[in-house]
Coordinates of C-alpha atoms in Angstrom, one line a residue:
M916 CA 65.5 -65.8 -9.1
P917 CA 65.4 -62.3 -10.6
P918 CA 68.7 -60.7 -11.7
R919 CA 70.4 -58.3 -9.3
I920 CA 70.7 -54.6 -10.1
S921 CA 74.1 -53.1 -9.8
P922 CA 74.4 -50.5 -6.9
S923 CA 76.1 -48.0 -9.3
R924 CA 72.9 -47.5 -11.2
L925 CA 71.0 -46.2 -8.1
T926 CA 71.0 -42.5 -7.3
Q927 CA 72.4 -41.8 -3.9
P928 CA 70.5 -39.2 -1.8
S929 CA 72.4 -36.1 -0.8
T930 CA 71.4 -36.6 2.9
C931 CA 70.3 -39.4 5.1
E932 CA 66.8 -38.2 5.2
C933 CA 64.0 -40.7 4.4
F934 CA 62.0 -40.0 1.3
R935 CA 58.7 -40.6 3.2
S936 CA 59.6 -38.2 6.0
R937 CA 60.7 -35.4 3.6
P938 CA 57.9 -32.8 3.2
R939 CA 56.9 -32.0 -0.4
N940 CA 56.0 -28.4 0.3
P941 CA 57.9 -26.5 3.0
P942 CA 55.7 -24.8 5.6
A943 CA 55.1 -21.2 5.1
V944 CA 56.5 -18.7 7.6
R945 CA 53.7 -17.9 10.1
D946 CA 53.2 -14.2 10.9
F947 CA 52.4 -14.3 14.6
H948 CA 51.7 -10.5 15.0
A949 CA 48.7 -10.7 12.5
S950 CA 47.1 -14.0 13.3
A951 CA 43.4 -14.9 12.7
R952 CA 42.8 -14.7 16.5
H953 CA 43.9 -11.1 16.6
E954 CA 41.8 -10.3 13.5
V955 CA 38.7 -11.7 15.2
T956 CA 39.5 -9.8 18.3
R957 CA 39.8 -6.6 16.4
L958 CA 36.4 -7.1 14.6
R959 CA 34.7 -7.9 17.9
R960 CA 36.2 -4.9 19.5
G961 CA 35.0 -2.7 16.7
M962 CA 31.5 -4.2 17.0
Y963 CA 31.3 -3.4 20.7
D964 CA 32.7 0.1 20.1
W965 CA 29.8 0.7 17.7
L966 CA 27.2 -0.7 20.1
K967 CA 28.5 1.6 22.8
G968 CA 28.7 4.6 20.5
P969 CA 26.5 5.3 17.4
G970 CA 24.6 2.0 17.8
K971 CA 23.4 2.8 21.2
V972 CA 20.4 4.6 19.8
F973 CA 19.0 1.3 18.4
R974 CA 18.7 -0.3 21.8
K975 CA 15.9 2.1 22.8
P976 CA 14.2 3.4 19.7
L977 CA 12.5 6.8 19.7
R978 CA 8.8 6.8 20.5
G979 CA 6.7 7.4 17.4
S980 CA 9.5 6.9 15.0
T981 CA 11.0 4.0 12.9
N982 CA 14.4 2.5 13.9
Y983 CA 16.1 2.2 10.5
L984 CA 19.8 2.6 9.8
S985 CA 19.2 5.0 6.9
A986 CA 17.5 7.6 9.3
Y987 CA 20.8 8.0 11.4
N988 CA 24.2 9.3 10.4
K989 CA 27.6 7.7 11.4
T990 CA 27.6 9.5 14.8
G991 CA 24.2 8.1 15.8
D992 CA 22.2 11.3 15.3
L993 CA 18.7 11.4 13.7
V994 CA 19.2 13.2 10.4
R995 CA 15.8 14.8 10.0
V996 CA 16.0 16.4 13.5
R997 CA 19.4 17.9 12.8
K998 CA 18.3 19.1 9.4
D999 CA 15.2 20.7 10.9
N1000 CA 17.2 22.5 13.6
R1001 CA 19.8 23.7 11.1
D1002 CA 17.0 25.1 8.9
D1003 CA 15.6 26.9 11.9
R1004 CA 19.0 28.5 12.7
T1005 CA 19.8 29.6 9.1
K1006 CA 16.3 30.8 8.3
P1007 CA 14.7 32.2 11.4
G1008 CA 11.7 33.6 9.6
E1009 CA 10.7 30.4 7.9
G1010 CA 8.0 28.3 9.5
I1011 CA 6.7 31.3 11.5
E1012 CA 3.1 32.2 10.9
E1013 CA 2.9 35.2 8.7
D1014 CA 0.9 38.2 9.9
E1015 CA -2.3 38.2 7.9
T1016 CA -2.7 42.0 8.3
A1017 CA 0.7 42.8 6.8
A1018 CA 0.2 40.3 4.0
S1019 CA -3.2 41.7 3.2
E1020 CA -1.9 45.3 3.1
R1021 CA 1.0 44.3 0.8
D1022 CA -1.5 42.7 -1.6
Q1023 CA -3.8 45.7 -1.4
N1024 CA -0.9 48.0 -2.3
D1025 CA 0.1 45.9 -5.2
Q1026 CA -1.8 47.4 -8.1
S1027 CA -1.0 44.6 -10.5
L1028 CA -3.2 42.1 -8.6
T1029 CA -6.9 41.8 -9.1
D1030 CA -9.5 41.0 -6.5
D1031 CA -9.5 37.3 -7.5
D1032 CA -5.7 37.1 -7.2
R1033 CA -5.9 38.7 -3.7
D1034 CA -8.6 36.2 -2.6
M1035 CA -6.6 33.3 -4.0
R1036 CA -3.4 34.4 -2.1
A1037 CA -5.4 34.8 1.1
R1038 CA -6.7 31.2 0.7
E1039 CA -3.2 29.9 0.0
R1040 CA -1.9 31.6 3.1
E1041 CA -4.7 30.1 5.2
M1042 CA -4.0 26.6 3.8
A1043 CA -0.3 27.0 4.5
R1044 CA -1.0 28.1 8.1
Q1045 CA -3.3 25.1 8.6
T1046 CA -0.8 22.7 7.1
R1047 CA 2.0 24.1 9.3
K1048 CA -0.2 23.9 12.4
A1049 CA -1.1 20.3 11.6
E1050 CA 2.6 19.4 11.2
D1051 CA 3.5 21.1 14.5
E1052 CA 0.7 19.3 16.3
E1053 CA 1.8 16.0 14.8
T1054 CA 5.4 16.6 15.7
E1055 CA 4.4 17.5 19.3
A1056 CA 2.3 14.3 19.5
R1057 CA 5.3 12.2 18.3
G1058 CA 7.4 13.5 21.2
G1059 CA 9.1 16.3 19.2
V1060 CA 10.3 14.0 16.4
P1061 CA 9.4 15.1 12.9
R1062 CA 7.6 12.8 10.5
E1063 CA 9.7 10.3 8.5
R1064 CA 10.8 11.3 5.1
S1065 CA 11.0 9.0 2.1
I1066 CA 14.7 8.4 2.6
D1067 CA 14.1 7.4 6.2
M1068 CA 11.8 4.6 5.1
R1069 CA 14.6 2.4 3.7
P1070 CA 15.5 -0.3 6.2
Y1071 CA 18.4 -1.6 4.0
P1072 CA 20.9 1.2 3.2
L1073 CA 22.4 -0.7 0.3
N1074 CA 19.0 -1.2 -1.4
Q1075 CA 17.8 2.2 -2.4
H1076 CA 14.7 0.8 -4.3
F1077 CA 13.0 -0.8 -1.3
T1078 CA 10.8 1.5 0.9
S1079 CA 8.9 0.3 3.9
Q1080 CA 5.2 1.0 3.5
P1081 CA 3.1 2.3 6.5
V1082 CA 0.5 0.1 8.2
L1083 CA -2.7 0.9 10.0
S1084 CA -2.2 2.1 13.6
E1085 CA -4.1 0.5 16.4
A1086 CA -6.2 3.7 17.0
L1087 CA -7.1 3.8 13.3
R1088 CA -8.1 0.1 13.2
E1089 CA -10.3 0.6 16.3
Q1090 CA -11.9 3.7 14.7
L1091 CA -12.7 1.8 11.5
N1092 CA -14.3 -1.0 13.5
V1093 CA -16.4 1.6 15.4
Q1094 CA -17.6 3.2 12.2
V1095 CA -18.6 0.0 10.5
A1096 CA -19.7 -2.4 13.3
V1097 CA -21.1 0.1 15.9
E1098 CA -22.4 3.0 13.9
E1099 CA -23.2 0.7 10.9
R1100 CA -21.9 3.0 8.2
D1101 CA -21.3 1.8 4.7
L1102 CA -17.9 0.4 3.8
S1103 CA -17.5 2.6 0.8
S1104 CA -18.2 5.8 2.9
V1105 CA -15.8 4.8 5.6
A1106 CA -13.1 4.0 3.0
A1107 CA -13.6 7.4 1.3
S1108 CA -13.6 9.3 4.6
F1109 CA -10.4 7.7 6.0
G1110 CA -8.5 7.2 2.8
V1111 CA -8.2 3.4 3.2
D1112 CA -8.9 0.8 0.5
I1113 CA -12.3 -0.7 0.9
R1114 CA -10.8 -4.2 1.0
R1115 CA -8.4 -3.2 3.8
V1116 CA -11.3 -1.7 5.7
A1117 CA -13.3 -5.0 5.5
A1118 CA -10.2 -7.0 6.6
A1119 CA -9.6 -4.7 9.6
V1120 CA -13.2 -5.0 10.7
R1121 CA -13.1 -8.8 10.4
L1122 CA -9.9 -9.0 12.4
K1123 CA -11.2 -6.6 15.1
T1124 CA -14.4 -8.7 15.4
I1125 CA -12.3 -11.9 16.0
E1126 CA -10.1 -10.0 18.5
K1127 CA -13.1 -8.9 20.5
Q1128 CA -14.6 -12.4 20.3
W1129 CA -11.4 -13.8 21.8
E1130 CA -11.4 -11.2 24.5
D1131 CA -15.0 -12.2 25.5
E1132 CA -13.9 -15.9 25.5
G1133 CA -10.9 -15.1 27.7
K1134 CA -8.3 -16.2 25.2
P1135 CA -4.8 -14.6 25.5
L1136 CA -3.8 -12.1 22.9
A1137 CA -0.2 -11.3 21.7
K1138 CA -0.4 -7.6 22.6
P1139 CA 3.3 -7.2 23.4
Y1140 CA 4.3 -8.7 20.1
S1141 CA 1.8 -6.5 18.2
D1142 CA 3.1 -3.4 20.1
A1143 CA 6.7 -4.2 19.3
I1144 CA 6.0 -4.7 15.6
L1145 CA 4.0 -1.5 15.4
S1146 CA 6.8 0.5 17.1
M1147 CA 9.3 -0.6 14.4
L1148 CA 7.1 0.1 11.4
P1149 CA 5.7 3.3 10.0
T1150 CA 2.1 3.7 10.8
T1151 CA -0.8 5.8 9.6
P1152 CA -2.1 7.6 12.7
F1153 CA -5.6 8.7 13.8
Q1154 CA -5.5 11.8 16.0
P1155 CA -9.0 13.1 16.7
E1156 CA -7.7 15.8 19.0
T1157 CA -5.7 17.6 16.2
A1158 CA -6.8 19.9 13.4
N1159 CA -6.3 17.1 10.8
P1160 CA -7.3 13.9 12.5
I1161 CA -7.3 11.8 9.3
T1162 CA -4.2 11.0 7.3
P1163 CA -4.8 9.3 3.9
H1164 CA -3.3 5.8 4.0
E1165 CA -3.2 4.8 0.3
P1166 CA -4.8 5.4 -3.1
I1167 CA -8.3 4.2 -2.9
N1168 CA -9.7 4.7 -6.4
D1169 CA -7.4 2.7 -8.7
L1170 CA -9.1 1.3 -11.7
P1171 CA -9.0 -2.5 -11.9
V1172 CA -8.3 -4.3 -15.2
H1173 CA -11.4 -5.9 -16.5
P1174 CA -11.1 -9.2 -18.4
H1175 CA -13.0 -7.8 -21.3
T1176 CA -10.3 -5.1 -21.9
R1177 CA -7.5 -7.6 -22.3
Q1178 CA -8.2 -8.5 -25.9
Q1179 CA -6.7 -6.8 -28.9
L1180 CA -9.2 -4.7 -30.9
F1181 CA -9.2 -2.4 -33.9
Y1182 CA -12.1 0.1 -33.8
P1183 CA -12.2 2.9 -36.4
A1184 CA -13.9 6.2 -35.5
S1185 CA -14.3 9.4 -37.5
E1186 CA -12.3 12.4 -36.5
S1187 CA -15.4 14.5 -36.0
R1188 CA -16.9 12.1 -33.5
Q1189 CA -16.4 12.7 -29.8
F1190 CA -15.1 9.3 -28.5
T1191 CA -15.7 9.1 -24.7
R1192 CA -15.0 6.5 -22.1
E1193 CA -18.5 5.2 -22.4
D1194 CA -18.0 4.5 -26.1
A1195 CA -14.7 2.8 -25.3
A1196 CA -16.4 0.5 -22.8
K1197 CA -19.2 -0.4 -25.4
V1198 CA -16.5 -1.4 -27.9
F1199 CA -15.1 -4.0 -25.6
S1200 CA -18.5 -5.3 -24.4
A1201 CA -22.0 -4.1 -24.7
K1202 CA -22.6 -4.5 -20.9
L1203 CA -19.2 -3.1 -19.8
L1204 CA -19.5 0.0 -17.6
P1205 CA -17.3 3.0 -18.3
A1206 CA -14.2 3.7 -16.1
D1207 CA -16.1 6.3 -14.0
Q1208 CA -18.5 3.6 -12.8
R1209 CA -16.0 0.7 -12.5
I1210 CA -13.7 2.4 -10.0
P1211 CA -14.1 1.2 -6.4
L1212 CA -15.6 4.5 -5.1
P1213 CA -17.5 6.2 -7.9
M1214 CA -19.1 8.5 -5.3
L1215 CA -15.9 10.6 -5.2
V1216 CA -16.4 11.6 -8.8
D1217 CA -20.0 12.8 -8.0
L1218 CA -18.7 14.7 -4.9
E1219 CA -16.2 16.5 -7.1
K1220 CA -18.8 17.4 -9.6
W1221 CA -21.1 18.7 -6.9
K1222 CA -18.2 20.8 -5.6
L1223 CA -17.7 22.3 -9.0
E1224 CA -21.4 23.1 -9.2
G1225 CA -21.1 25.3 -6.2
L1226 CA -22.7 23.2 -3.5
D1227 CA -21.4 23.7 0.1
R1228 CA -20.2 20.9 2.3
Q1229 CA -23.6 20.4 4.1
Q1230 CA -25.4 20.0 0.8
R1231 CA -22.9 17.6 -0.6
Q1232 CA -23.1 15.5 2.6
A1233 CA -26.9 15.5 2.5
R1234 CA -26.9 14.3 -1.1
Q1235 CA -24.4 11.6 -0.3
V1236 CA -26.4 10.3 2.7
Q1237 CA -29.5 10.1 0.6
R1238 CA -27.7 8.3 -2.1
D1239 CA -26.3 5.8 0.4
R1240 CA -29.7 5.2 1.8
D1241 CA -31.2 4.6 -1.6
A1242 CA -28.3 2.2 -2.5
R1243 CA -28.9 0.2 0.7
E1244 CA -32.6 -0.1 0.0
E1245 CA -31.9 -1.2 -3.6
A1246 CA -29.4 -3.8 -2.4
A1247 CA -31.9 -5.2 0.1
A1248 CA -34.6 -5.4 -2.6
K1249 CA -32.3 -7.3 -4.9
E1250 CA -31.4 -9.7 -2.2
T1251 CA -35.0 -10.3 -1.4
A1252 CA -35.8 -10.9 -5.1
R1253 CA -32.9 -13.3 -5.4
V1254 CA -34.1 -15.4 -2.5
E1255 CA -37.6 -15.5 -3.8
W1256 CA -36.4 -16.6 -7.2
E1257 CA -34.3 -19.4 -5.7
E1258 CA -37.3 -20.6 -3.8
R1259 CA -39.4 -20.7 -7.0
T1260 CA -36.9 -22.3 -9.4
Q1261 CA -34.7 -24.6 -7.2
R1262 CA -35.6 -27.8 -5.4
V1263 CA -33.6 -28.5 -2.3
V1264 CA -33.1 -32.1 -1.1
K1265 CA -32.0 -32.4 2.5
G1266 CA -29.1 -34.7 3.0
R1267 CA -27.3 -36.1 6.0
R1268 CA -24.4 -33.8 5.7
W1269 CA -25.2 -31.5 2.8
D1270 CA -28.2 -30.1 1.1
F1271 CA -28.5 -30.6 -2.7
A1272 CA -30.1 -27.9 -4.9
F1273 CA -31.5 -28.8 -8.3
Q1274 CA -32.5 -26.4 -11.0
D1275 CA -33.9 -27.0 -14.5
I1276 CA -31.4 -26.0 -17.3
S1277 CA -32.1 -25.8 -21.0
A1278 CA -29.2 -26.7 -23.3
E1279 CA -30.7 -24.5 -26.1
K1280 CA -30.2 -21.2 -24.3
V1281 CA -26.9 -20.3 -25.8
G1282 CA -27.7 -17.0 -27.4
R1283 CA -27.2 -15.8 -31.0
D1284 CA -23.4 -16.3 -31.0
G1285 CA -23.3 -19.4 -28.7
R1286 CA -21.8 -17.4 -25.8
G1287 CA -25.0 -16.8 -23.8
R1288 CA -24.6 -16.4 -20.0
E1289 CA -27.4 -19.0 -19.5
A1290 CA -25.7 -21.6 -21.6
V1291 CA -24.3 -24.8 -20.1
G1292 CA -20.6 -24.6 -19.5
Y1293 CA -20.5 -20.8 -19.7
R1294 CA -18.5 -20.6 -16.4
Y1295 CA -15.6 -22.4 -18.0
G1296 CA -15.1 -19.6 -20.5
M1297 CA -14.2 -19.4 -24.2
P1298 CA -10.9 -18.1 -25.7
H1299 CA -10.7 -14.9 -27.6
V1300 CA -10.2 -15.0 -31.4
D1301 CA -8.2 -11.8 -31.6
R1302 CA -5.0 -13.7 -32.3
K1303 CA -6.5 -16.7 -34.2
R1304 CA -5.3 -17.4 -37.8
G1305 CA -7.7 -16.9 -40.6
V1306 CA -9.8 -14.3 -38.8
V1307 CA -10.2 -10.8 -40.2
K1308 CA -8.8 -8.4 -37.6
I1309 CA -8.7 -5.1 -39.5
P1310 CA -11.8 -3.0 -39.6
T1311 CA -14.0 -3.4 -42.6
S1312 CA -16.4 -0.5 -41.9
V1313 CA -16.5 2.8 -40.1
A1314 CA -19.1 3.4 -37.3

């Protein structure tokens, strides 16, 4: 039996409260006048006040305009409309078409101007009037709402680096399909005329073809969804009834990076030599075309050259039509020659599900450097030696 502990050694509690029932941390005093329930109610009330006030404009967006937060101020007013009205009030003479007679008389009285300067000023005034007229017609077509500015294209006010890019409108896509599928114009000519990338033109025509095929088959289309999305995004319009029916959509002549230009080269050239883009292309590869010919639409360079030569618009169009016709005939001749060559050199064995094509290949056709295009395994490529050890990279002679 264990020994007993003397009662004098135990600490007596100051109260009769049980140790288990005594709370370790006393409860904090609750502030009933600022509870979480009242906080949520205040936020909800503020949200409904905003929906009934400045946020009311987002329920029914303006026709022909985006519906982004950055385009409106805190009171729910469209910023560019207020700015345009304020400019009209402060500067009543700005935006009004200037009298051509008064401007011409002022230029004639100015003795410091030459005849070329007067003609240039007259052309500038005419271009300014045409631009202003086109802007007024576009604003009237959009229901009196001016075109969006760059700051109005930001759907997220806190992200100043993201800008919403415009998409093709339904009218523009329909016109592209008519130009290519109905009138059978060349893709490059249509892309240059409408300011749309040639790949986007081809994609729009393919989608329009599928859409019309579904309509013929009686399949339902998500037209309401498409209309809702287009009403919320900036679009590139097509307005044939205005002075400027075509609005450029994007840059169409960006130079793609060719794989041959990705290697590091040292090429010496004398200072007296005129080193052109053709010479630079030959340095990378003997068959590489210069930049003027590798751009998606090299015809634009020729059109600008013809314009500098003094040819009028009708002559330039006639030359371009003749060049397009020659290009189509050349492409058709190449396709015919390719088909005839395949019929002569390939043997086709009919299968149950696939046809097998066999062609004679010589393993000795590798070229002088072993990199011939007709060599076996050429399609798998070979690495460059520009960063390989033990290879002389600095030039050893001057061309």
